mmCIF file of C-alpha atoms in Angstrom:
data_model
loop_
_atom_site.group_PDB
_atom_site.id
_atom_site.type_symbol
_atom_site.label_atom_id
_atom_site.label_comp_id
_atom_site.label_asym_id
_atom_site.label_seq_id
_atom_site.Cartn_x
_atom_site.Cartn_y
_atom_site.Cartn_z
ATOM 1 C CA MET D 100 0.017 0.011 0.009
ATOM 2 C CA TYR D 101 1.373 3.366 -1.023
ATOM 3 C CA PHE D 102 -0.319 6.659 -0.602
ATOM 4 C CA VAL D 103 0.387 10.370 -0.245
ATOM 5 C CA MET D 104 -1.419 12.743 2.077
ATOM 6 C CA ARG D 105 -1.148 16.499 2.075
ATOM 7 C CA LYS D 106 -2.170 17.685 5.486
ATOM 8 C CA THR D 107 -2.106 20.722 7.820
ATOM 9 C CA GLY D 108 -1.965 20.564 11.633
ATOM 10 C CA ASN D 109 -0.322 17.932 13.857
ATOM 11 C CA GLU D 110 -3.715 16.464 14.809
ATOM 12 C CA ASN D 111 -4.338 15.485 11.177
ATOM 13 C CA PHE D 112 -0.745 14.047 10.852
ATOM 14 C CA VAL D 113 -1.269 11.926 13.970
ATOM 15 C CA LYS D 114 -4.638 10.550 12.858
ATOM 16 C CA ALA D 115 -3.286 9.740 9.384
ATOM 17 C CA ILE D 116 -0.291 7.821 10.824
ATOM 18 C CA ILE D 117 -2.361 5.859 13.344
ATOM 19 C CA ASP D 118 -4.852 4.897 10.597
ATOM 20 C CA SER D 119 -1.988 3.687 8.424
ATOM 21 C CA ILE D 120 -0.479 1.620 11.235
ATOM 22 C CA GLN D 121 -3.799 0.015 12.044
ATOM 23 C CA ALA D 122 -4.251 -0.912 8.402
ATOM 24 C CA TRP D 123 -0.769 -2.478 8.255
ATOM 25 C CA ARG D 124 -1.403 -4.442 11.456
ATOM 26 C CA ARG D 125 -4.316 -6.271 9.811
ATOM 27 C CA THR D 126 -2.012 -7.595 7.131
ATOM 28 C CA THR D 127 1.163 -8.180 9.146
ATOM 29 C CA PRO D 128 1.633 -11.419 11.135
ATOM 30 C CA GLY D 129 3.421 -10.914 14.433
ATOM 31 C CA LYS D 130 4.714 -7.604 15.648
ATOM 32 C CA LEU D 131 5.064 -4.537 13.428
ATOM 33 C CA ILE D 132 8.051 -2.170 13.293
ATOM 34 C CA VAL D 133 7.318 1.178 11.678
ATOM 35 C CA GLY D 134 9.990 3.769 10.798
ATOM 36 C CA LEU D 135 8.944 7.457 10.915
ATOM 37 C CA GLU D 136 11.551 9.520 9.131
ATOM 38 C CA GLY D 137 12.132 12.960 7.748
ATOM 39 C CA THR D 138 14.858 15.555 7.804
ATOM 40 C CA SER D 139 16.068 17.270 10.964
ATOM 41 C CA GLY D 140 13.667 19.924 12.262
ATOM 42 C CA ILE D 141 10.563 18.630 10.459
ATOM 43 C CA GLY D 142 8.810 17.725 13.720
ATOM 44 C CA LYS D 143 9.117 13.899 13.850
ATOM 45 C CA THR D 144 9.644 13.657 17.590
ATOM 46 C CA THR D 145 6.706 15.958 18.437
ATOM 47 C CA ILE D 146 4.373 13.984 16.180
ATOM 48 C CA ALA D 147 5.684 10.659 17.512
ATOM 49 C CA LYS D 148 4.967 11.689 21.109
ATOM 50 C CA GLN D 149 1.442 12.722 20.153
ATOM 51 C CA ILE D 150 0.930 9.357 18.455
ATOM 52 C CA ILE D 151 1.644 7.309 21.578
ATOM 53 C CA GLN D 152 -0.599 9.617 23.626
ATOM 54 C CA ARG D 153 -3.505 8.585 21.413
ATOM 55 C CA ALA D 154 -2.315 5.019 20.810
ATOM 56 C CA PRO D 155 -0.716 3.568 23.998
ATOM 57 C CA TRP D 156 -0.440 0.164 22.299
ATOM 58 C CA ILE D 157 2.513 1.577 20.304
ATOM 59 C CA THR D 158 6.035 1.517 21.825
ATOM 60 C CA LEU D 159 8.004 4.605 20.835
ATOM 61 C CA VAL D 160 11.773 4.538 20.312
ATOM 62 C CA HIS D 161 13.733 7.667 19.289
ATOM 63 C CA LEU D 162 16.856 7.105 17.229
ATOM 64 C CA ASP D 163 18.479 9.957 19.095
ATOM 65 C CA GLN D 164 18.333 7.822 22.226
ATOM 66 C CA PHE D 165 20.978 5.604 20.580
ATOM 67 C CA VAL D 166 23.326 8.442 19.619
ATOM 68 C CA PHE D 167 26.971 8.091 20.605
ATOM 69 C CA PRO D 168 28.209 10.462 23.377
ATOM 70 C CA ALA D 169 28.867 14.006 22.245
ATOM 71 C CA PHE D 170 32.663 13.874 22.763
ATOM 72 C CA ILE D 171 32.823 10.833 20.384
ATOM 73 C CA ARG D 172 30.716 12.483 17.717
ATOM 74 C CA ILE D 173 32.649 15.774 17.855
ATOM 75 C CA ARG D 174 35.966 13.956 17.696
ATOM 76 C CA ARG D 175 34.855 11.937 14.719
ATOM 77 C CA LEU D 176 33.634 15.096 12.909
ATOM 78 C CA ARG D 177 36.947 16.856 13.551
ATOM 79 C CA ILE D 178 39.183 14.088 12.202
ATOM 80 C CA ALA D 179 37.004 12.931 9.335
ATOM 81 C CA GLU D 180 37.818 13.936 5.803
ATOM 82 C CA ASP D 181 34.232 13.220 4.741
ATOM 83 C CA LYS D 182 32.279 14.775 7.611
ATOM 84 C CA PRO D 183 28.763 14.190 6.225
ATOM 85 C CA ALA D 184 29.411 10.452 6.105
ATOM 86 C CA ILE D 185 29.817 10.459 9.891
ATOM 87 C CA TYR D 186 26.080 11.279 10.259
ATOM 88 C CA ARG D 187 24.999 8.220 8.334
ATOM 89 C CA LYS D 188 27.542 5.676 9.540
ATOM 90 C CA LYS D 189 29.095 6.624 12.853
ATOM 91 C CA TRP D 190 26.595 8.892 14.648
ATOM 92 C CA TYR D 191 24.362 6.223 16.158
ATOM 93 C CA ASP D 192 25.044 3.002 18.050
ATOM 94 C CA ILE D 193 23.313 0.757 15.495
ATOM 95 C CA LYS D 194 24.164 -2.493 17.306
ATOM 96 C CA LYS D 195 22.347 -1.411 20.468
ATOM 97 C CA LEU D 196 19.359 -0.291 18.434
ATOM 98 C CA GLN D 197 19.264 -3.589 16.564
ATOM 99 C CA CYS D 198 19.354 -5.475 19.888
ATOM 100 C CA CYS D 199 16.371 -3.415 21.107
ATOM 101 C CA VAL D 200 14.352 -4.135 17.965
ATOM 102 C CA ALA D 201 15.286 -7.851 18.035
ATOM 103 C CA ALA D 202 14.067 -8.083 21.660
ATOM 104 C CA PHE D 203 10.797 -6.501 20.645
ATOM 105 C CA ARG D 204 10.306 -8.930 17.729
ATOM 106 C CA ASP D 205 11.045 -12.005 19.858
ATOM 107 C CA LYS D 206 7.630 -13.763 20.076
ATOM 108 C CA GLY D 207 8.795 -16.284 22.654
ATOM 109 C CA SER D 208 10.261 -13.728 25.051
ATOM 110 C CA LYS D 209 8.560 -13.088 28.370
ATOM 111 C CA GLN D 210 10.407 -9.853 28.785
ATOM 112 C CA LEU D 211 8.089 -6.996 29.751
ATOM 113 C CA GLU D 212 10.591 -4.164 29.252
ATOM 114 C CA TYR D 213 13.816 -3.468 27.440
ATOM 115 C CA ILE D 214 16.086 -1.249 29.547
ATOM 116 C CA HIS D 215 18.430 1.182 27.782
ATOM 117 C CA SER D 216 20.827 3.663 29.404
ATOM 118 C CA VAL D 217 21.291 7.011 27.679
ATOM 119 C CA PRO D 218 24.208 9.174 28.853
ATOM 120 C CA HIS D 219 23.582 12.920 29.178
ATOM 121 C CA PRO D 220 25.464 14.729 26.343
ATOM 122 C CA LYS D 221 27.327 17.050 28.756
ATOM 123 C CA THR D 222 27.467 15.396 32.193
ATOM 124 C CA GLY D 223 27.690 11.828 30.994
ATOM 125 C CA ILE D 224 25.190 10.753 33.721
ATOM 126 C CA ALA D 225 23.027 7.952 32.374
ATOM 127 C CA THR D 226 19.289 8.084 32.196
ATOM 128 C CA THR D 227 17.381 4.839 32.162
ATOM 129 C CA ILE D 228 14.736 4.389 29.502
ATOM 130 C CA ARG D 229 12.311 1.493 29.550
ATOM 131 C CA TYR D 230 10.615 0.262 26.356
ATOM 132 C CA ALA D 231 7.417 -1.792 26.623
ATOM 133 C CA MET D 232 7.978 -5.155 24.865
ATOM 134 C CA ARG D 233 4.447 -6.487 24.939
ATOM 135 C CA ASN D 234 2.864 -3.921 22.597
ATOM 136 C CA PRO D 235 2.040 -5.048 19.050
ATOM 137 C CA VAL D 236 3.762 -2.055 17.334
ATOM 138 C CA LEU D 237 7.095 -0.305 17.699
ATOM 139 C CA LEU D 238 7.445 3.179 16.164
ATOM 140 C CA LEU D 239 11.016 4.266 15.504
ATOM 141 C CA ASP D 240 11.496 7.933 14.807
ATOM 142 C CA GLY D 241 14.743 9.024 13.188
ATOM 143 C CA VAL D 242 16.746 9.791 10.043
ATOM 144 C CA PHE D 243 18.429 7.711 7.341
ATOM 145 C CA LEU D 244 16.243 4.744 8.341
ATOM 146 C CA GLN D 245 15.975 3.357 4.805
ATOM 147 C CA ASP D 246 19.737 3.194 4.358
ATOM 148 C CA ARG D 247 20.110 -0.606 4.342
ATOM 149 C CA MET D 248 23.883 -0.378 4.292
ATOM 150 C CA VAL D 249 23.648 1.110 7.807
ATOM 151 C CA PHE D 250 20.395 -0.080 9.381
ATOM 152 C CA GLY D 251 19.674 -3.220 7.364
ATOM 153 C CA THR D 252 15.990 -4.158 7.143
ATOM 154 C CA LEU D 253 15.157 -2.819 10.531
ATOM 155 C CA CYS D 254 11.538 -1.752 9.873
ATOM 156 C CA ASP D 255 8.599 -3.455 8.200
ATOM 157 C CA ARG D 256 7.027 -0.207 7.028
ATOM 158 C CA TYR D 257 8.227 3.359 6.488
ATOM 159 C CA ILE D 258 6.454 6.675 6.836
ATOM 160 C CA PHE D 259 8.181 9.639 5.251
ATOM 161 C CA LEU D 260 7.479 13.227 6.380
ATOM 162 C CA THR D 261 8.262 15.984 3.945
ATOM 163 C CA THR D 262 7.610 19.695 3.624
ATOM 164 C CA SER D 263 9.055 22.829 2.035
ATOM 165 C CA ARG D 264 12.561 24.049 2.865
ATOM 166 C CA THR D 265 11.034 27.312 4.210
ATOM 167 C CA VAL D 266 8.996 25.476 6.829
ATOM 168 C CA ILE D 267 12.053 23.437 7.962
ATOM 169 C CA GLU D 268 14.195 26.551 8.313
ATOM 170 C CA ARG D 269 11.504 28.322 10.366
ATOM 171 C CA ARG D 270 11.263 25.315 12.709
ATOM 172 C CA ARG D 271 15.030 25.148 13.076
ATOM 173 C CA VAL D 272 15.251 28.842 13.943
ATOM 174 C CA ARG D 273 12.643 28.321 16.666
ATOM 175 C CA ARG D 274 14.561 25.312 17.967
ATOM 176 C CA TRP D 275 17.827 27.280 18.097
ATOM 177 C CA LYS D 276 16.103 30.085 20.051
ATOM 178 C CA ARG D 277 14.774 27.535 22.536
ATOM 179 C CA HIS D 278 18.271 26.083 22.966
ATOM 180 C CA SER D 279 20.142 29.400 22.770
ATOM 181 C CA ARG D 280 21.892 28.829 26.071
ATOM 182 C CA GLY D 281 25.576 28.069 26.076
ATOM 183 C CA SER D 282 28.661 29.800 24.805
ATOM 184 C CA ARG D 283 29.031 31.247 21.336
ATOM 185 C CA VAL D 284 31.308 28.323 20.495
ATOM 186 C CA GLU D 285 28.584 25.861 21.417
ATOM 187 C CA GLN D 286 25.997 27.767 19.371
ATOM 188 C CA LYS D 287 28.361 27.862 16.361
ATOM 189 C CA LEU D 288 28.961 24.120 16.721
ATOM 190 C CA ARG D 289 25.191 23.512 16.545
ATOM 191 C CA ARG D 290 24.867 25.569 13.362
ATOM 192 C CA ASP D 291 27.895 23.922 11.808
ATOM 193 C CA THR D 292 26.651 20.430 12.524
ATOM 194 C CA HIS D 293 23.306 21.287 10.967
ATOM 195 C CA LEU D 294 25.099 22.392 7.798
ATOM 196 C CA ILE D 295 27.031 19.123 7.718
ATOM 197 C CA PHE D 296 23.806 17.202 8.354
ATOM 198 C CA ASP D 297 22.153 18.903 5.430
ATOM 199 C CA VAL D 298 24.833 17.627 3.038
ATOM 200 C CA ALA D 299 24.426 14.141 4.478
ATOM 201 C CA TRP D 300 20.663 14.325 4.022
ATOM 202 C CA GLU D 301 20.987 15.506 0.448
ATOM 203 C CA ARG D 302 23.237 12.542 -0.321
ATOM 204 C CA TYR D 303 20.768 10.196 1.349
ATOM 205 C CA MET D 304 17.896 11.569 -0.737
ATOM 206 C CA ARG D 305 19.937 11.206 -3.897
ATOM 207 C CA ASP D 306 21.346 7.737 -3.191
ATOM 208 C CA VAL D 307 18.470 5.982 -1.417
ATOM 209 C CA HIS D 308 15.359 7.861 -2.719
ATOM 210 C CA PRO D 309 13.439 7.243 0.557
ATOM 211 C CA GLU D 310 10.318 9.044 -0.729
ATOM 212 C CA GLN D 311 9.967 6.548 -3.568
ATOM 213 C CA HIS D 312 10.373 3.534 -1.280
ATOM 214 C CA ALA D 313 8.264 4.694 1.658
ATOM 215 C CA ASP D 314 4.911 3.014 2.278
ATOM 216 C CA CYS D 315 3.318 6.299 3.209
ATOM 217 C CA ILE D 316 4.298 9.881 2.507
ATOM 218 C CA ILE D 317 2.836 12.749 4.490
ATOM 219 C CA LYS D 318 3.427 16.131 2.884
ATOM 220 C CA MET D 319 3.151 18.718 5.638
ATOM 221 C CA ARG D 320 2.053 22.143 4.545
ATOM 222 C CA ILE D 321 1.427 25.540 6.019
ATOM 223 C CA LYS D 322 -2.149 26.300 6.956
ATOM 224 C CA GLY D 323 -3.942 28.519 4.519
ATOM 225 C CA ARG D 324 -2.332 27.139 1.344
ATOM 226 C CA ARG D 325 -4.665 25.303 -0.993
ATOM 227 C CA GLU D 326 -3.449 21.863 -1.892
ATOM 228 C CA LYS D 327 -5.316 18.840 -3.107
ATOM 229 C CA HIS D 328 -5.705 15.925 -0.718
ATOM 230 C CA ILE D 329 -4.663 12.657 -2.377
ATOM 231 C CA ASN D 330 -5.400 9.265 -0.852
ATOM 232 C CA SER D 331 -5.161 6.236 -3.118
#
């Protein structure tokens, strides 16, 4: 099943995604792993949190919870000749993520929770996160999820969020203002890493064509613009 939806408002996005997941559940034996992806700043995490508020039978996993500690990522960026490649291949602890997904898929497991420790990016103090293993659906929100050279066939279905460049830039500016604390060096580092990420994302779009291979595409648009709603 492949369809495109042009929507406005998070409430509509959330309903459309939950409807899609429920439809896939009816045709998928066993547990279902769904990847929710889109570029940085598009609003994946916000939408994902709203989804599990309305659908508690979904276990939510954020890819950013499996990111390597900041000092490792910064060191890798500094010494790498091809800095954008670090984002796709050495930014996340893929092995730990794969272990989490494998534990969720295990039908014979009596495990109620999967416990994962996430170190704070600055202090290094670990925070314990517990993922419910008995739910029928796991929703993974992140980037580069359809890159099989990195993630393999981690998900059964993929939802791709897309919007205009203008909307993404506005959201990023708001995010930077919310996280404006810190030295000028830290703020510059955030901007620089976003620029490097953008190159990595452009390569991913060119090499993998995630929009073409996604099971569902949601085109987010600004309220007030007239666009046709397509659902086929």
